[in-house]
Amino acid sequence: MDFLRPAGWEEALAAKAEHPTAVPIAGGTDVMVEINFDHRRPEYLMDLNRIGELREWAVGDEHVRLGASVPYTQIMEHLRTELPGLALASHTVGSPQIRNRGSVGGNLGAASPAGDAHPALLSAGAEVEVESVRGVRRIPVEEFYTGVKRNALAPDELIKAVHIKKASGPQQFSKVGTRNAMVIAVCAFGIALHPDSRTVKTGIGSAAPTPLRARVAEDFLNAALEEGGFWDNGKVITPSIAKQFADLVSGACNPIDDVRGTAKYRRHAVGIMARRTLGWTWEQYRSAGTTLEGAA
Ligand SMILES: Cc1cc2nc3c(=O)[nH]c(=O)nc-3n(C[C@H](O)[C@H](O)[C@H](O)COP(=O)(O)OP(=O)(O)OC[C@H]3O[C@@H](n4cnc5c(N)ncnc54)[C@H](O)[C@@H]3O)c2cc1C
């Protein structure tokens, strides 16, 4: 196995163009497991750790541009206000050691349906910036996941950054696992209220071949909130609306039975998480007094 160590981004793109089978390594918390267990024996390993810009982030007016290799710990420490859903999801990843090394770029590269960043990215609204010697592409995150552990990257492309919409309202992330830490999600759910556009977005993890949004549930909820004037009057969401939303989120799942849980359990648990997180975020929205003026 040859080890490539590009000193900068352009060099990395050139190396990837020359060796499209080269496997990039950022934190290595997925790649090294695969190599150690002999699940993967790449011809070339390409270390991205000398490329400082991949570990930088920038907070703009509407979006955060998060370098692909920014570790979860930094997101938890510095981006809690702008990206509350992703910060909550970051808290649940592995252990402190894994959070110090693991990155959102690596989560996207691995594209596991159980990756914790995905529900948060889907619900916040995000685009993945990818680049090759041929040019730059911005891929909406919902189009990035193409199958189980498959993504939209071409063989010569690398992930440079993720552009994530800054929170304009409360966000939540919820994960079911067999214990509190060091656990891959049995299933997970992310929700983000967007009072600026009067919409709610969702993200489901580990309950379908790819992470996905529950679009029918979102459409139902958005229409119900609009019709009832909820964004303006800040009323409590009725149990029947919450239940229908949860049922529709459940219905969006397409899970499998595996060692971590059954399909039936996953569908059920995702529905419960949807109802609870909707309640939490809506309560936060009401109590923050972001009704009327905040939604204007
Ligand atoms: C003990 C343990 C516990 C874990 N717990 C969790 C958990 O709770 N939740 C969770 O979601 N994950 C968990 N993981 C998995 C892993 O930590 C995450 O997926 C993490 O986000 C991977 O980031 P990384 O930087 O280490 O990626 P790496 O291992 O370096 O790379 C992962 C994949 O992405 C590709 N890649 C990396 N950077 C780029 C780039 N810039 N462009 C293109 N491709 C790229 C790599 O080639 C590889 O295919 C755990 C892993 C371990 C070992």
Tab-separated table of C-alpha atoms and ligand atoms in Angstrom:
chain	number	residue	atom	x	y	z
A	1	MET	CA	0.000	0.000	0.000
A	2	ASP	CA	1.442	3.371	-1.019
A	3	PHE	CA	0.976	6.378	1.209
A	4	LEU	CA	0.336	9.750	-0.459
A	5	ARG	CA	0.820	12.876	1.638
A	6	PRO	CA	-0.201	15.964	-0.369
A	7	ALA	CA	1.015	19.213	1.225
A	8	GLY	CA	-1.899	21.255	-0.110
A	9	TRP	CA	-5.354	21.045	-1.687
A	10	GLU	CA	-4.224	21.399	-5.331
A	11	GLU	CA	-1.674	18.646	-4.819
A	12	ALA	CA	-4.380	16.432	-3.291
A	13	LEU	CA	-6.674	16.984	-6.296
A	14	ALA	CA	-3.826	16.196	-8.699
A	15	ALA	CA	-2.991	13.021	-6.749
A	16	LYS	CA	-6.655	11.931	-6.754
A	17	ALA	CA	-6.841	12.539	-10.517
A	18	GLU	CA	-3.721	10.450	-11.053
A	19	HIS	CA	-4.823	7.710	-8.617
A	20	PRO	CA	-8.656	7.665	-8.553
A	21	THR	CA	-8.653	4.525	-6.379
A	22	ALA	CA	-6.679	6.298	-3.640
A	23	VAL	CA	-8.615	6.243	-0.357
A	24	PRO	CA	-8.538	9.601	1.445
A	25	ILE	CA	-7.958	9.524	5.176
A	26	ALA	CA	-9.026	12.399	7.440
A	27	GLY	CA	-9.553	11.398	11.091
A	28	GLY	CA	-9.135	7.760	10.105
A	29	THR	CA	-11.826	6.587	12.532
A	30	ASP	CA	-13.635	4.715	9.746
A	31	VAL	CA	-10.761	4.019	7.363
A	32	MET	CA	-8.408	2.537	9.956
A	33	VAL	CA	-11.102	0.211	11.301
A	34	GLU	CA	-11.658	-1.133	7.793
A	35	ILE	CA	-7.934	-1.596	7.205
A	36	ASN	CA	-7.331	-3.172	10.615
A	37	PHE	CA	-10.129	-5.681	10.018
A	38	ASP	CA	-8.836	-6.305	6.501
A	39	HIS	CA	-12.142	-5.195	4.990
A	40	ARG	CA	-10.224	-2.902	2.719
A	41	ARG	CA	-6.709	-3.030	1.306
A	42	PRO	CA	-6.395	0.059	-0.903
A	43	GLU	CA	-3.530	0.435	-3.331
A	44	TYR	CA	-3.071	4.038	-2.195
A	45	LEU	CA	-3.962	5.768	1.038
A	46	MET	CA	-4.082	9.552	0.786
A	47	ASP	CA	-3.518	11.436	4.024
A	48	LEU	CA	-5.383	14.768	4.063
A	49	ASN	CA	-4.001	15.880	7.422
A	50	ARG	CA	-1.386	18.276	6.057
A	51	ILE	CA	-4.123	20.356	4.403
A	52	GLY	CA	-4.881	22.964	7.077
A	53	GLU	CA	-7.814	24.577	5.255
A	54	LEU	CA	-9.835	21.373	5.607
A	55	ARG	CA	-9.842	21.931	9.376
A	56	GLU	CA	-11.110	25.534	9.146
A	57	TRP	CA	-14.632	26.918	9.273
A	58	ALA	CA	-16.182	30.287	8.509
A	59	VAL	CA	-19.451	31.721	9.781
A	60	GLY	CA	-21.199	33.777	7.097
A	61	ASP	CA	-24.482	35.708	7.151
A	62	GLU	CA	-26.627	32.712	6.302
A	63	HIS	CA	-24.373	29.674	6.223
A	64	VAL	CA	-21.467	28.080	8.002
A	65	ARG	CA	-18.780	26.761	5.698
A	66	LEU	CA	-17.379	23.783	7.538
A	67	GLY	CA	-14.096	22.357	6.267
A	68	ALA	CA	-14.385	18.627	5.587
A	69	SER	CA	-11.924	17.597	8.311
A	70	VAL	CA	-13.185	19.805	11.173
A	71	PRO	CA	-13.511	17.350	14.084
A	72	TYR	CA	-16.747	16.970	16.052
A	73	THR	CA	-15.142	18.435	19.172
A	74	GLN	CA	-14.651	21.779	17.420
A	75	ILE	CA	-18.278	21.826	16.267
A	76	MET	CA	-19.436	21.184	19.849
A	77	GLU	CA	-17.159	23.902	21.229
A	78	HIS	CA	-17.504	26.637	18.628
A	79	LEU	CA	-20.633	26.161	16.522
A	80	ARG	CA	-23.292	25.312	19.071
A	81	THR	CA	-25.241	28.522	18.387
A	82	GLU	CA	-25.067	28.437	14.608
A	83	LEU	CA	-25.450	24.672	14.204
A	84	PRO	CA	-27.281	23.391	17.295
A	85	GLY	CA	-28.561	20.205	15.638
A	86	LEU	CA	-25.129	19.211	14.371
A	87	ALA	CA	-23.552	20.079	17.740
A	88	LEU	CA	-26.067	17.803	19.500
A	89	ALA	CA	-25.415	15.023	17.003
A	90	SER	CA	-21.646	15.495	17.446
A	91	HIS	CA	-22.048	14.911	21.201
A	92	THR	CA	-23.377	11.421	20.524
A	93	VAL	CA	-20.552	10.284	18.240
A	94	GLY	CA	-18.350	7.555	19.737
A	95	SER	CA	-16.134	8.738	22.587
A	96	PRO	CA	-13.981	11.845	23.216
A	97	GLN	CA	-11.119	10.235	21.288
A	98	ILE	CA	-13.346	9.577	18.267
A	99	ARG	CA	-14.865	13.066	18.457
A	100	ASN	CA	-11.367	14.592	18.510
A	101	ARG	CA	-10.484	12.884	15.230
A	102	GLY	CA	-13.758	12.111	13.422
A	103	SER	CA	-15.173	14.670	10.995
A	104	VAL	CA	-18.345	15.463	9.077
A	105	GLY	CA	-16.394	15.041	5.814
A	106	GLY	CA	-15.499	11.527	6.959
A	107	ASN	CA	-19.115	10.798	7.920
A	108	LEU	CA	-20.174	11.901	4.417
A	109	GLY	CA	-17.345	9.961	2.787
A	110	ALA	CA	-18.379	6.795	4.604
A	111	ALA	CA	-22.083	7.528	3.876
A	112	SER	CA	-23.256	4.962	6.392
A	113	PRO	CA	-27.031	5.210	6.890
A	114	ALA	CA	-26.215	5.234	10.628
A	115	GLY	CA	-23.860	8.236	10.509
A	116	ASP	CA	-24.941	10.767	13.121
A	117	ALA	CA	-24.172	13.921	11.163
A	118	HIS	CA	-26.663	13.087	8.410
A	119	PRO	CA	-30.024	13.743	10.152
A	120	ALA	CA	-28.663	17.073	11.407
A	121	LEU	CA	-27.392	18.103	7.959
A	122	LEU	CA	-30.655	17.080	6.285
A	123	SER	CA	-32.846	18.977	8.718
A	124	ALA	CA	-30.686	22.114	8.812
A	125	GLY	CA	-30.261	22.229	5.027
A	126	ALA	CA	-26.772	21.709	3.656
A	127	GLU	CA	-24.745	21.459	0.485
A	128	VAL	CA	-21.594	19.424	0.044
A	129	GLU	CA	-18.773	21.210	-1.782
A	130	VAL	CA	-16.758	18.700	-3.771
A	131	GLU	CA	-13.851	19.347	-6.100
A	132	SER	CA	-11.635	17.637	-8.639
A	133	VAL	CA	-9.132	18.912	-11.173
A	134	ARG	CA	-12.207	19.255	-13.434
A	135	GLY	CA	-13.864	21.830	-11.173
A	136	VAL	CA	-16.132	22.421	-8.174
A	137	ARG	CA	-19.653	21.045	-7.577
A	138	ARG	CA	-22.136	21.900	-4.825
A	139	ILE	CA	-24.387	18.910	-4.093
A	140	PRO	CA	-27.526	19.281	-1.927
A	141	VAL	CA	-26.974	16.868	0.942
A	142	GLU	CA	-30.174	14.922	0.196
A	143	GLU	CA	-28.723	14.088	-3.235
A	144	PHE	CA	-25.340	13.143	-1.814
A	145	TYR	CA	-26.448	9.778	-0.395
A	146	THR	CA	-26.947	7.364	-3.274
A	147	GLY	CA	-27.128	3.960	-1.525
A	148	VAL	CA	-25.899	2.004	1.469
A	149	LYS	CA	-22.418	3.427	2.113
A	150	ARG	CA	-22.454	5.024	-1.325
A	151	ASN	CA	-22.286	8.681	-2.204
A	152	ALA	CA	-22.319	10.988	-5.197
A	153	LEU	CA	-18.533	11.533	-5.327
A	154	ALA	CA	-16.870	10.786	-8.648
A	155	PRO	CA	-13.643	8.737	-8.328
A	156	ASP	CA	-11.452	11.819	-8.825
A	157	GLU	CA	-13.392	14.070	-6.417
A	158	LEU	CA	-12.728	15.045	-2.821
A	159	ILE	CA	-15.022	16.714	-0.289
A	160	LYS	CA	-13.718	20.169	0.492
A	161	ALA	CA	-16.407	21.608	2.779
A	162	VAL	CA	-20.050	21.488	3.808
A	163	HIS	CA	-22.198	24.618	3.651
A	164	ILE	CA	-24.810	24.388	6.401
A	165	LYS	CA	-27.646	26.845	6.885
A	166	LYS	CA	-27.323	28.740	10.173
A	167	ALA	CA	-30.145	28.002	12.589
A	168	SER	CA	-32.993	30.519	12.526
A	169	GLY	CA	-34.910	28.488	15.126
A	170	PRO	CA	-34.596	25.545	17.496
A	171	GLN	CA	-33.111	22.241	16.356
A	172	GLN	CA	-32.958	18.824	17.960
A	173	PHE	CA	-31.240	15.501	17.419
A	174	SER	CA	-32.266	12.228	19.006
A	175	LYS	CA	-30.614	8.822	18.779
A	176	VAL	CA	-31.576	5.373	19.993
A	177	GLY	CA	-28.730	3.067	20.933
A	178	THR	CA	-28.135	0.153	23.236
A	179	ARG	CA	-26.208	2.388	25.640
A	180	ASN	CA	-25.317	6.044	26.024
A	181	ALA	CA	-21.858	6.194	24.461
A	182	MET	CA	-19.740	4.383	21.883
A	183	VAL	CA	-22.724	3.080	20.032
A	184	ILE	CA	-23.859	3.067	16.423
A	185	ALA	CA	-27.414	4.352	16.134
A	186	VAL	CA	-30.211	1.812	16.047
A	187	CYS	CA	-32.037	4.766	14.539
A	188	ALA	CA	-31.838	8.545	14.805
A	189	PHE	CA	-33.888	11.624	14.015
A	190	GLY	CA	-33.117	15.290	13.465
A	191	ILE	CA	-35.521	18.190	13.263
A	192	ALA	CA	-35.022	21.891	12.558
A	193	LEU	CA	-37.596	24.677	12.793
A	194	HIS	CA	-36.987	27.402	10.219
A	195	PRO	CA	-39.122	30.347	11.352
A	196	ASP	CA	-37.550	32.518	8.626
A	197	SER	CA	-39.229	30.395	5.943
A	198	ARG	CA	-41.965	29.036	8.231
A	199	THR	CA	-40.944	25.473	7.532
A	200	VAL	CA	-39.861	22.421	9.467
A	201	LYS	CA	-37.284	20.026	8.037
A	202	THR	CA	-36.410	16.528	9.163
A	203	GLY	CA	-33.667	13.928	8.847
A	204	ILE	CA	-33.963	10.201	9.501
A	205	GLY	CA	-30.890	8.077	10.247
A	206	SER	CA	-30.382	4.321	10.244
A	207	ALA	CA	-33.933	3.484	9.213
A	208	ALA	CA	-33.568	3.227	5.427
A	209	PRO	CA	-30.755	2.377	2.953
A	210	THR	CA	-29.729	6.046	3.023
A	211	PRO	CA	-30.284	8.939	5.420
A	212	LEU	CA	-33.404	10.753	4.226
A	213	ARG	CA	-35.934	13.507	4.858
A	214	ALA	CA	-39.529	12.647	5.728
A	215	ARG	CA	-40.939	14.923	3.058
A	216	VAL	CA	-44.610	13.906	3.275
A	217	ALA	CA	-44.502	14.478	7.035
A	218	GLU	CA	-42.816	17.855	6.515
A	219	ASP	CA	-45.449	18.899	3.948
A	220	PHE	CA	-48.267	17.847	6.259
A	221	LEU	CA	-46.801	19.690	9.255
A	222	ASN	CA	-45.922	22.827	7.306
A	223	ALA	CA	-49.480	23.049	5.948
A	224	ALA	CA	-51.012	22.400	9.388
A	225	LEU	CA	-48.823	25.047	11.067
A	226	GLU	CA	-49.644	27.573	8.357
A	227	GLU	CA	-53.382	26.876	8.387
A	228	GLY	CA	-53.574	27.093	12.168
A	229	GLY	CA	-51.524	30.305	12.263
A	230	PHE	CA	-49.162	28.558	14.691
A	231	TRP	CA	-46.046	30.477	13.664
A	232	ASP	CA	-47.807	33.730	14.606
A	233	ASN	CA	-49.978	32.782	17.554
A	234	GLY	CA	-47.397	30.459	19.145
A	235	LYS	CA	-50.076	28.026	20.276
A	236	VAL	CA	-49.214	24.539	21.466
A	237	ILE	CA	-49.262	22.074	18.582
A	238	THR	CA	-52.299	19.852	19.017
A	239	PRO	CA	-51.712	16.184	19.889
A	240	SER	CA	-53.511	15.107	16.718
A	241	ILE	CA	-51.157	17.148	14.493
A	242	ALA	CA	-48.140	15.831	16.420
A	243	LYS	CA	-49.400	12.263	16.101
A	244	GLN	CA	-50.064	12.512	12.391
A	245	PHE	CA	-46.626	14.045	11.861
A	246	ALA	CA	-45.034	11.193	13.843
A	247	ASP	CA	-47.004	8.563	11.914
A	248	LEU	CA	-45.942	10.067	8.595
A	249	VAL	CA	-42.296	10.190	9.704
A	250	SER	CA	-42.597	6.528	10.694
A	251	GLY	CA	-44.073	5.779	7.291
A	252	ALA	CA	-41.096	7.390	5.548
A	253	CYS	CA	-38.760	4.778	7.059
A	254	ASN	CA	-37.706	1.768	5.045
A	255	PRO	CA	-35.643	-0.110	7.622
A	256	ILE	CA	-34.197	-3.601	7.827
A	257	ASP	CA	-33.945	-6.144	10.644
A	258	ASP	CA	-30.355	-6.458	11.782
A	259	VAL	CA	-28.308	-7.168	14.907
A	260	ARG	CA	-29.006	-3.689	16.277
A	261	GLY	CA	-32.800	-3.785	15.987
A	262	THR	CA	-35.808	-4.912	14.013
A	263	ALA	CA	-37.434	-2.929	11.226
A	264	LYS	CA	-40.638	-2.738	13.264
A	265	TYR	CA	-38.825	-1.329	16.288
A	266	ARG	CA	-36.978	1.238	14.164
A	267	ARG	CA	-40.205	2.497	12.559
A	268	HIS	CA	-41.818	2.772	15.970
A	269	ALA	CA	-38.832	4.487	17.632
A	270	VAL	CA	-38.401	7.011	14.821
A	271	GLY	CA	-42.066	7.982	15.217
A	272	ILE	CA	-41.588	8.479	18.955
A	273	MET	CA	-38.468	10.585	18.401
A	274	ALA	CA	-40.294	12.679	15.796
A	275	ARG	CA	-43.158	13.452	18.173
A	276	ARG	CA	-40.853	14.217	21.106
A	277	THR	CA	-38.384	16.384	19.220
A	278	LEU	CA	-41.220	18.309	17.585
A	279	GLY	CA	-42.615	18.982	21.073
A	280	TRP	CA	-39.223	20.081	22.428
A	281	THR	CA	-38.371	22.378	19.540
A	282	TRP	CA	-41.832	23.920	19.374
A	283	GLU	CA	-41.765	24.592	23.120
A	284	GLN	CA	-38.349	26.238	22.717
A	285	TYR	CA	-39.703	28.356	19.863
A	286	ARG	CA	-42.726	29.462	21.910
A	287	SER	CA	-40.784	30.169	25.080
A	288	ALA	CA	-38.085	32.129	23.245
A	289	GLY	CA	-40.813	34.526	22.143
A	290	THR	CA	-39.770	34.104	18.559
A	291	THR	CA	-43.403	34.125	17.441
A	292	LEU	CA	-44.708	37.005	15.319
A	293	GLU	CA	-41.544	39.154	15.112
A	294	GLY	CA	-39.160	36.170	14.778
A	295	ALA	CA	-41.246	34.657	12.039
A	296	ALA	CA	-41.677	37.908	10.140
B	1	LIG	C1	-15.118	3.375	18.216
B	1	LIG	C2	-15.868	4.126	17.133
B	1	LIG	C3	-17.081	4.686	17.429
B	1	LIG	C4	-17.788	5.397	16.448
B	1	LIG	N1	-18.995	5.944	16.762
B	1	LIG	C5	-19.678	6.629	15.837
B	1	LIG	C6	-20.927	7.227	16.170
B	1	LIG	O1	-21.403	7.156	17.307
B	1	LIG	N2	-21.577	7.906	15.190
B	1	LIG	C7	-21.075	8.029	13.923
B	1	LIG	O2	-21.705	8.660	13.070
B	1	LIG	N3	-19.897	7.455	13.576
B	1	LIG	C8	-19.195	6.769	14.502
B	1	LIG	N4	-17.998	6.188	14.157
B	1	LIG	C9	-17.542	6.276	12.768
B	1	LIG	C10	-16.621	7.479	12.474
B	1	LIG	O3	-16.033	7.988	13.646
B	1	LIG	C11	-17.393	8.625	11.776
B	1	LIG	O4	-17.999	8.172	10.586
B	1	LIG	C12	-16.492	9.827	11.462
B	1	LIG	O5	-17.314	10.901	11.083
B	1	LIG	C13	-15.487	9.541	10.368
B	1	LIG	O6	-14.687	10.701	10.197
B	1	LIG	P1	-13.127	10.573	9.907
B	1	LIG	O7	-12.617	11.938	9.674
B	1	LIG	O8	-12.447	9.773	10.948
B	1	LIG	O9	-13.173	9.763	8.527
B	1	LIG	P2	-12.094	8.781	7.874
B	1	LIG	O10	-12.073	7.468	8.568
B	1	LIG	O11	-10.790	9.456	7.663
B	1	LIG	O12	-12.816	8.611	6.451
B	1	LIG	C14	-14.107	8.035	6.328
B	1	LIG	C15	-14.473	7.896	4.858
B	1	LIG	O13	-14.574	9.171	4.258
B	1	LIG	C16	-13.621	9.317	3.215
B	1	LIG	N5	-13.132	10.696	3.304
B	1	LIG	C17	-12.633	11.334	4.388
B	1	LIG	N6	-12.371	12.617	4.089
B	1	LIG	C18	-12.703	12.790	2.792
B	1	LIG	C19	-12.670	13.900	1.896
B	1	LIG	N7	-12.244	15.111	2.275
B	1	LIG	N8	-13.107	13.719	0.628
B	1	LIG	C20	-13.554	12.506	0.225
B	1	LIG	N9	-13.630	11.425	1.020
B	1	LIG	C21	-13.202	11.570	2.290
B	1	LIG	C22	-12.563	8.250	3.476
B	1	LIG	O14	-11.895	7.847	2.310
B	1	LIG	C23	-13.438	7.143	4.041
B	1	LIG	O15	-14.087	6.446	3.018
B	1	LIG	C24	-17.262	5.497	15.126
B	1	LIG	C25	-16.010	4.931	14.842
B	1	LIG	C26	-15.313	4.251	15.827
B	1	LIG	C27	-13.987	3.639	15.494
